[in-house]
Coordinates of C-alpha atoms and ligand atoms in Angstrom, one line a residue:
M23 CA 14.2 12.8 -55.9
S24 CA 14.0 10.3 -53.1
S25 CA 12.8 7.1 -54.6
V26 CA 12.4 4.5 -51.9
V27 CA 8.9 3.6 -50.8
V28 CA 8.5 2.0 -47.4
I29 CA 5.4 -0.2 -47.2
T30 CA 4.2 -2.0 -44.1
G31 CA 1.8 -4.9 -44.5
S32 CA 3.6 -5.5 -47.8
A33 CA 2.4 -9.1 -48.1
G34 CA -1.2 -8.2 -47.4
L35 CA -4.0 -7.1 -49.8
I36 CA -3.2 -3.4 -49.9
G37 CA 0.5 -3.6 -49.2
S38 CA 1.2 -6.1 -52.0
E39 CA -0.8 -4.1 -54.5
A40 CA 1.2 -1.0 -53.5
V41 CA 4.5 -2.9 -53.9
R42 CA 3.5 -3.9 -57.5
H43 CA 2.3 -0.4 -58.3
F44 CA 5.3 1.6 -57.1
T45 CA 7.9 -0.9 -58.3
G46 CA 6.1 -0.6 -61.7
L47 CA 6.7 3.1 -61.6
G48 CA 10.4 2.4 -61.3
M49 CA 10.7 3.0 -57.5
D50 CA 12.6 0.8 -55.1
V51 CA 10.3 -0.6 -52.4
V52 CA 11.2 -1.8 -48.9
G53 CA 8.5 -4.0 -47.4
I54 CA 7.8 -4.8 -43.8
D55 CA 5.6 -7.8 -42.9
N56 CA 5.9 -10.6 -40.4
D57 CA 2.9 -12.6 -41.6
M58 CA 1.0 -11.8 -38.4
R59 CA -2.2 -12.3 -40.4
G60 CA -1.5 -16.0 -40.1
Y61 CA -1.4 -15.6 -36.3
F62 CA -4.7 -13.6 -36.3
F63 CA -6.7 -15.9 -38.7
G64 CA -4.9 -19.2 -38.9
A65 CA -3.8 -20.9 -42.1
D66 CA -6.5 -19.3 -44.3
G67 CA -5.1 -15.9 -43.3
S68 CA -1.4 -16.4 -43.8
T69 CA 0.0 -14.0 -46.5
Q70 CA 3.1 -16.1 -47.1
W71 CA 1.7 -17.3 -50.6
N72 CA 1.2 -13.7 -51.6
L73 CA 4.7 -12.7 -50.5
Q74 CA 6.3 -15.5 -52.5
R75 CA 4.2 -14.6 -55.6
L76 CA 5.2 -10.9 -55.1
V77 CA 8.9 -11.6 -54.8
K78 CA 8.9 -13.7 -58.0
E79 CA 6.9 -11.0 -59.9
V80 CA 8.7 -7.8 -59.0
G81 CA 12.3 -9.0 -58.6
A82 CA 15.2 -6.9 -57.4
R83 CA 13.3 -3.6 -56.9
Y84 CA 11.7 -5.2 -53.8
T85 CA 13.4 -5.9 -50.5
H86 CA 11.5 -7.7 -47.7
H87 CA 12.0 -7.2 -44.0
N88 CA 10.3 -9.5 -41.5
I89 CA 10.1 -6.8 -38.9
D90 CA 7.2 -6.6 -36.4
I91 CA 5.9 -3.0 -36.4
R92 CA 5.7 -3.2 -32.6
D93 CA 9.5 -3.5 -32.6
R94 CA 10.6 0.1 -32.3
D95 CA 14.3 -0.6 -32.4
G96 CA 14.0 -2.8 -35.5
L97 CA 12.1 0.0 -37.3
D98 CA 14.6 2.6 -36.2
R99 CA 17.6 0.6 -37.5
L100 CA 15.9 0.2 -40.9
F101 CA 14.9 3.9 -41.1
T102 CA 18.4 4.9 -40.0
E103 CA 19.8 2.9 -42.9
L104 CA 17.4 4.2 -45.5
G105 CA 17.3 7.8 -44.1
S106 CA 16.2 10.6 -46.5
N107 CA 16.2 8.2 -49.5
I108 CA 12.7 7.5 -48.3
G109 CA 10.3 9.3 -50.6
L110 CA 7.0 7.8 -49.4
V111 CA 5.7 5.7 -46.5
I112 CA 2.5 3.6 -46.8
H113 CA 1.4 2.1 -43.5
A114 CA -1.0 -0.7 -44.2
A115 CA 0.1 -3.3 -41.6
A116 CA -2.7 -3.9 -39.0
Q117 CA -4.8 -6.2 -37.0
P118 CA -7.8 -5.6 -39.3
S119 CA -10.8 -7.5 -37.8
H120 CA -13.2 -6.1 -35.2
D121 CA -14.2 -9.6 -34.0
W122 CA -10.6 -10.7 -33.5
A123 CA -9.7 -7.6 -31.5
A124 CA -11.9 -8.5 -28.5
R125 CA -9.9 -11.8 -28.1
E126 CA -6.7 -10.0 -27.5
P127 CA -7.2 -6.3 -26.9
F128 CA -3.6 -5.6 -25.9
T129 CA -2.3 -7.2 -29.1
D130 CA -4.8 -5.3 -31.2
F131 CA -3.9 -2.0 -29.6
D132 CA -0.1 -2.7 -29.7
V133 CA -0.3 -3.5 -33.4
N134 CA -2.8 -0.9 -34.6
A135 CA -2.2 2.1 -32.3
V136 CA 1.4 1.7 -31.0
G137 CA 2.6 0.2 -34.3
T138 CA 1.4 3.4 -36.0
I139 CA 3.1 5.8 -33.7
N140 CA 6.3 3.7 -34.1
M141 CA 6.0 4.2 -37.8
L142 CA 5.2 7.9 -37.5
E143 CA 8.1 8.5 -35.2
A144 CA 10.6 6.6 -37.3
T145 CA 9.5 8.7 -40.3
R146 CA 9.7 12.0 -38.4
R147 CA 13.2 11.2 -37.2
H148 CA 14.7 10.0 -40.4
A149 CA 12.5 11.1 -43.4
I150 CA 10.4 14.0 -42.3
E151 CA 9.8 15.1 -45.9
A152 CA 8.2 11.8 -46.9
P153 CA 4.4 11.8 -47.3
F154 CA 2.9 9.3 -44.9
I155 CA -0.2 7.5 -46.0
F156 CA -2.2 5.5 -43.4
T157 CA -5.0 3.0 -44.1
S158 CA -7.6 3.9 -41.5
T159 CA -11.2 2.6 -41.6
N160 CA -14.8 3.7 -41.7
K161 CA -15.1 1.9 -38.3
V162 CA -13.7 5.1 -36.7
Y163 CA -17.3 6.4 -37.1
G164 CA -18.4 3.6 -34.8
D165 CA -22.0 2.5 -35.2
T166 CA -23.2 6.0 -35.9
P167 CA -24.1 5.1 -39.5
N168 CA -26.7 2.7 -38.0
S169 CA -28.8 5.7 -36.9
L170 CA -29.4 6.8 -40.5
P171 CA -33.1 6.5 -41.6
L172 CA -32.7 3.4 -43.6
V173 CA -35.5 1.8 -45.6
E174 CA -35.8 -1.9 -46.6
T175 CA -35.9 -2.9 -50.2
E176 CA -36.1 -6.4 -51.7
T177 CA -32.3 -7.0 -51.6
R178 CA -30.8 -4.2 -49.4
W179 CA -31.1 -1.5 -46.9
E180 CA -31.1 1.9 -48.5
L181 CA -31.1 5.7 -47.7
P182 CA -33.9 7.9 -49.1
E183 CA -32.6 9.6 -52.3
D184 CA -33.1 13.0 -50.8
H185 CA -30.9 12.3 -47.8
K186 CA -27.7 14.4 -47.7
W187 CA -25.6 11.2 -47.6
F188 CA -27.4 9.2 -50.2
G189 CA -24.3 9.6 -52.4
G190 CA -22.1 8.5 -49.6
I191 CA -21.2 9.4 -46.0
D192 CA -18.6 12.2 -45.8
E193 CA -15.9 13.1 -43.3
T194 CA -18.2 15.4 -41.2
M195 CA -19.9 12.4 -39.5
S196 CA -18.9 12.4 -35.8
I197 CA -16.5 9.8 -34.5
D198 CA -17.7 10.4 -30.9
S199 CA -20.3 8.8 -28.7
S200 CA -20.8 5.5 -30.6
M201 CA -19.7 1.9 -30.3
H202 CA -16.5 1.3 -32.3
S203 CA -15.6 -2.2 -31.2
V204 CA -12.1 -2.6 -29.7
F205 CA -10.7 -2.7 -33.2
G206 CA -12.4 0.6 -34.2
A207 CA -11.1 2.3 -31.1
S208 CA -7.5 1.2 -31.7
K209 CA -7.8 2.5 -35.3
V210 CA -9.2 5.8 -34.0
A211 CA -6.1 6.2 -31.8
A212 CA -3.9 5.6 -34.8
D213 CA -6.0 7.8 -37.1
I214 CA -5.9 10.8 -34.7
M215 CA -2.1 10.3 -34.2
V216 CA -1.5 10.4 -38.0
Q217 CA -3.5 13.6 -38.2
E218 CA -1.5 15.0 -35.3
Y219 CA 1.9 14.3 -36.8
G220 CA 0.6 16.4 -39.7
R221 CA -0.8 19.3 -37.7
Y222 CA 1.8 19.4 -34.9
F223 CA 5.0 18.5 -36.8
G224 CA 3.9 19.7 -40.3
M225 CA 4.4 16.3 -41.9
R226 CA 2.5 15.5 -45.0
T227 CA 0.2 12.8 -43.6
A228 CA -3.0 11.4 -45.0
V229 CA -5.6 9.2 -43.4
F230 CA -7.6 7.1 -45.8
R231 CA -10.8 5.8 -44.1
G232 CA -11.6 2.8 -46.2
G233 CA -14.9 1.0 -46.6
T234 CA -14.5 -2.5 -47.9
L235 CA -11.1 -2.9 -49.5
T236 CA -10.8 -5.9 -51.7
G237 CA -9.1 -7.7 -54.6
P238 CA -7.5 -10.9 -55.6
G239 CA -4.6 -10.4 -53.2
H240 CA -6.8 -11.0 -50.2
S241 CA -6.1 -14.0 -48.0
A242 CA -9.8 -14.6 -47.5
A243 CA -10.7 -15.7 -44.0
E244 CA -14.1 -15.8 -42.2
L245 CA -13.2 -12.9 -39.9
H246 CA -11.8 -10.7 -42.6
G247 CA -12.1 -10.1 -46.4
F248 CA -15.7 -9.7 -47.4
L249 CA -15.9 -10.2 -51.2
A250 CA -12.9 -12.5 -51.4
Y251 CA -14.5 -14.7 -48.7
V252 CA -17.9 -14.7 -50.4
M253 CA -16.2 -15.9 -53.6
R254 CA -14.1 -18.4 -51.8
C255 CA -17.1 -19.9 -50.0
V256 CA -19.0 -20.2 -53.3
M257 CA -16.0 -21.8 -55.1
E258 CA -15.2 -24.2 -52.3
Q259 CA -18.9 -24.8 -51.5
R260 CA -18.3 -23.7 -47.9
T261 CA -21.1 -22.4 -45.8
Y262 CA -20.9 -18.6 -45.3
K263 CA -22.5 -17.2 -42.1
I264 CA -24.4 -14.0 -42.6
F265 CA -24.8 -12.1 -39.4
G266 CA -28.0 -10.1 -39.0
Y267 CA -29.8 -7.3 -41.0
K268 CA -31.5 -10.0 -43.1
G269 CA -28.4 -10.3 -45.4
K270 CA -29.3 -6.8 -46.7
M271 CA -26.5 -4.8 -45.1
V272 CA -24.8 -2.6 -47.7
R273 CA -21.0 -2.3 -48.2
D274 CA -19.2 -0.3 -50.8
A275 CA -16.2 -2.1 -52.2
I276 CA -13.0 -0.6 -53.7
H277 CA -10.5 -2.7 -55.6
S278 CA -7.0 -2.5 -54.2
H279 CA -5.8 -1.1 -57.6
D280 CA -8.2 1.9 -57.4
L281 CA -7.1 2.6 -53.8
I282 CA -3.4 2.6 -54.8
T283 CA -4.0 5.0 -57.6
A284 CA -5.5 7.3 -55.0
F285 CA -2.3 6.9 -52.9
E286 CA -0.2 7.7 -56.0
A287 CA -2.3 10.9 -56.6
F288 CA -1.6 11.9 -53.0
H289 CA 2.1 11.1 -53.3
R290 CA 2.4 13.4 -56.4
A291 CA 0.7 16.3 -54.7
P292 CA 0.9 15.7 -50.9
R293 CA -1.0 17.8 -48.4
V294 CA -0.8 18.1 -44.6
A295 CA -3.0 16.2 -42.1
E296 CA -5.7 15.2 -44.5
I297 CA -8.5 12.8 -43.9
Y298 CA -10.4 11.1 -46.7
N299 CA -13.3 8.7 -46.8
I300 CA -12.4 6.3 -49.6
G301 CA -14.4 3.5 -51.1
G302 CA -16.4 2.3 -54.1
G303 CA -19.1 4.8 -53.4
R304 CA -22.2 4.7 -55.5
F305 CA -20.2 3.2 -58.3
S306 CA -19.4 0.0 -56.5
N307 CA -21.5 -1.4 -53.7
C308 CA -23.7 -4.4 -52.8
S309 CA -25.6 -6.2 -50.1
H310 CA -24.8 -9.8 -49.1
I311 CA -27.8 -11.0 -51.0
E312 CA -26.6 -9.1 -54.1
A313 CA -23.0 -10.3 -53.7
F314 CA -24.0 -14.0 -53.6
A315 CA -26.3 -13.6 -56.6
I316 CA -23.4 -12.1 -58.6
A317 CA -20.9 -14.8 -57.3
S318 CA -23.4 -17.6 -58.3
E319 CA -23.8 -16.2 -61.7
I320 CA -20.0 -16.0 -62.3
T321 CA -19.3 -19.5 -61.0
G322 CA -22.5 -21.3 -62.0
L323 CA -22.6 -22.6 -58.4
E324 CA -25.2 -22.3 -55.7
A325 CA -24.1 -20.3 -52.6
R326 CA -24.4 -22.1 -49.3
T327 CA -25.3 -19.6 -46.6
E328 CA -26.4 -19.8 -43.0
Y329 CA -28.3 -16.9 -41.4
V330 CA -27.5 -15.9 -37.9
E331 CA -30.1 -13.5 -36.4
E332 CA -27.7 -11.4 -34.3
N333 CA -25.5 -9.0 -36.1
R334 CA -21.8 -8.5 -35.2
A335 CA -21.4 -5.9 -32.5
G336 CA -20.6 -2.5 -34.0
D337 CA -21.2 -3.7 -37.6
H338 CA -22.5 -1.3 -40.1
Q339 CA -26.0 -1.9 -41.5
W340 CA -25.3 0.5 -44.4
W341 CA -22.0 2.1 -45.5
I342 CA -21.3 3.9 -48.8
S343 CA -18.3 6.2 -48.7
G344 CA -18.6 9.8 -49.8
T345 CA -15.4 10.4 -51.8
A346 CA -16.2 14.0 -52.9
R347 CA -13.4 15.6 -50.8
F348 CA -10.8 13.3 -52.3
E349 CA -12.2 13.9 -55.8
E350 CA -12.1 17.6 -55.3
H351 CA -8.5 17.5 -54.3
F352 CA -7.5 15.0 -56.9
P353 CA -9.9 15.4 -59.8
E354 CA -7.9 13.1 -62.2
W355 CA -8.5 10.0 -60.0
K356 CA -11.2 7.6 -61.1
L357 CA -12.7 4.3 -59.9
T358 CA -12.3 1.6 -62.5
Y359 CA -13.8 -1.6 -60.8
D360 CA -17.4 -2.2 -59.7
V361 CA -18.6 -5.2 -57.7
P362 CA -19.1 -7.6 -60.6
A363 CA -15.7 -6.8 -62.1
I364 CA -14.1 -7.3 -58.6
L365 CA -15.8 -10.7 -58.1
R366 CA -14.9 -11.9 -61.6
E367 CA -11.2 -11.0 -61.0
I368 CA -11.1 -12.7 -57.6
Y369 CA -12.7 -15.8 -59.3
Q370 CA -10.2 -15.9 -62.1
A371 CA -7.2 -15.3 -59.9
N372 CA -8.0 -18.1 -57.4
Q373 CA -9.1 -20.9 -59.7
E374 CA -6.0 -23.0 -58.7
M375 CA -6.1 -22.3 -55.0
W376 CA -9.8 -22.5 -54.2
K377 CA -11.4 -25.7 -55.5
A378 CA -14.5 -27.5 -54.2
Ligands
LIG25 N1 -9.7 -5.0 -46.1 C1 -10.6 -4.1 -45.7 O1 -11.8 -4.3 -45.9 C2 -10.2 -2.9 -45.0 C3 -11.2 -1.9 -44.7 C4 -10.8 -0.7 -44.1 C5 -9.5 -0.5 -43.7 N2 -8.6 -1.5 -43.9 C6 -7.3 -1.3 -43.4 O2 -6.4 -1.4 -44.5 C7 -5.1 -1.9 -44.0 C8 -4.7 -3.0 -44.9 O3 -5.7 -4.0 -44.9 P1 -5.6 -5.4 -45.7 O4 -6.9 -5.8 -46.1 O5 -4.5 -5.2 -46.7 O6 -5.0 -6.3 -44.5 P2 -4.1 -7.6 -44.6 O7 -4.4 -8.4 -43.4 O8 -4.4 -8.3 -45.9 O9 -2.7 -7.1 -44.7 C9 -2.0 -6.6 -43.5 C10 -0.6 -7.2 -43.4 O10 0.0 -6.7 -42.3 C11 0.8 -7.7 -41.7 N3 1.0 -7.4 -40.3 C12 0.0 -7.5 -39.3 N4 0.5 -7.2 -38.1 C13 1.8 -6.9 -38.3 C14 2.9 -6.5 -37.5 N5 2.7 -6.4 -36.2 N6 4.1 -6.3 -38.0 C15 4.3 -6.4 -39.4 N7 3.3 -6.8 -40.2 C16 2.1 -7.0 -39.7 C17 0.0 -9.0 -41.9 O11 0.8 -10.1 -41.9 C18 -0.6 -8.7 -43.3 O12 0.2 -9.3 -44.4 C19 -5.3 -2.2 -42.6 O13 -4.8 -1.1 -41.8 C20 -6.8 -2.3 -42.4 O14 -7.2 -2.0 -41.1 C21 -8.9 -2.7 -44.5

């Protein structure tokens, strides 16, 4: 059986968790990451620390390549070398922030959309049998979730219990006629192309549309990394800016470990051209107000927040992922972390790095 896993964004939150997981299963992992997160978000965002930690931890089963996913020839050379030894591709490198995308729309599109077709084409040419997993986003639905009939409670916005999506929004929500942000639109392009390489070329591709993905491997920066940045601000006594919706916007959060076990399930029984909404669902979700209360309780420190009336363009007021389709296809998969468990782990893992 082919045993090399190619992982892009391998120094990032999701990529690094995937490296640990698949090397742990005895597979060889080839990682692609050029620390472009440092370019996007400055020193807070650099993933160099995570890469160094990773290399120390996993040893010889991991090989790193500093390739830019926009570099078609570089990817082609690597895929030519690895060829049909590739048993799985996980494409998690991206420009991940919708605020940042508007600063440099060409860069955002080149990384997110063109980088994805570069990866698809390299896989089709050299390892067409390998399942191809893409980390898409719930932002492909644009701001359509904001038209849901939300009601205000003391600490959060909420859907009425009898609403069909109370348990989470499923994949039937339209991706059309809404504001996506420049980032959401570049991810839509990539998302559709991954589906197309499944439908058109018969490749076993899967699009995972994540809600908030989180975990201790996140290089928490103001523009990206919700729960990690909440915890970082409380621990370092930085002021966190909350944008709009009275601090009651709801996010579901999935720990990177739980996402990677979903990827493993797909790898073991791959299907063609699937899309899955994936996230913490009803099991793991919170509003900003609730997240800060939990973080304060864990750290024993007061949170410093500043409220900005205007919400971020295209931001969701309420998002809980409906994961029923994935659970139906992979009934053995289970979420193991809820929000307090995630925040506790982020706190414990970053005691050395994040000090007041
Ligand atoms: N974190 C979330 O909340 C979230 C939510 C939904 C979807 N996603 C998606 O999941 C994926 C992974 O997110 P993450 O949180 O791990 O992000 P991350 O920023 O932690 O990791 C991405 C990695 O990709 C690398 N990278 C960026 N551009 C590159 C390029 N041109 N060439 C090579 N490497 C490059 C970065 O240096 C970084 O290490 C992304 O596609 C993101 O859009 C994330």
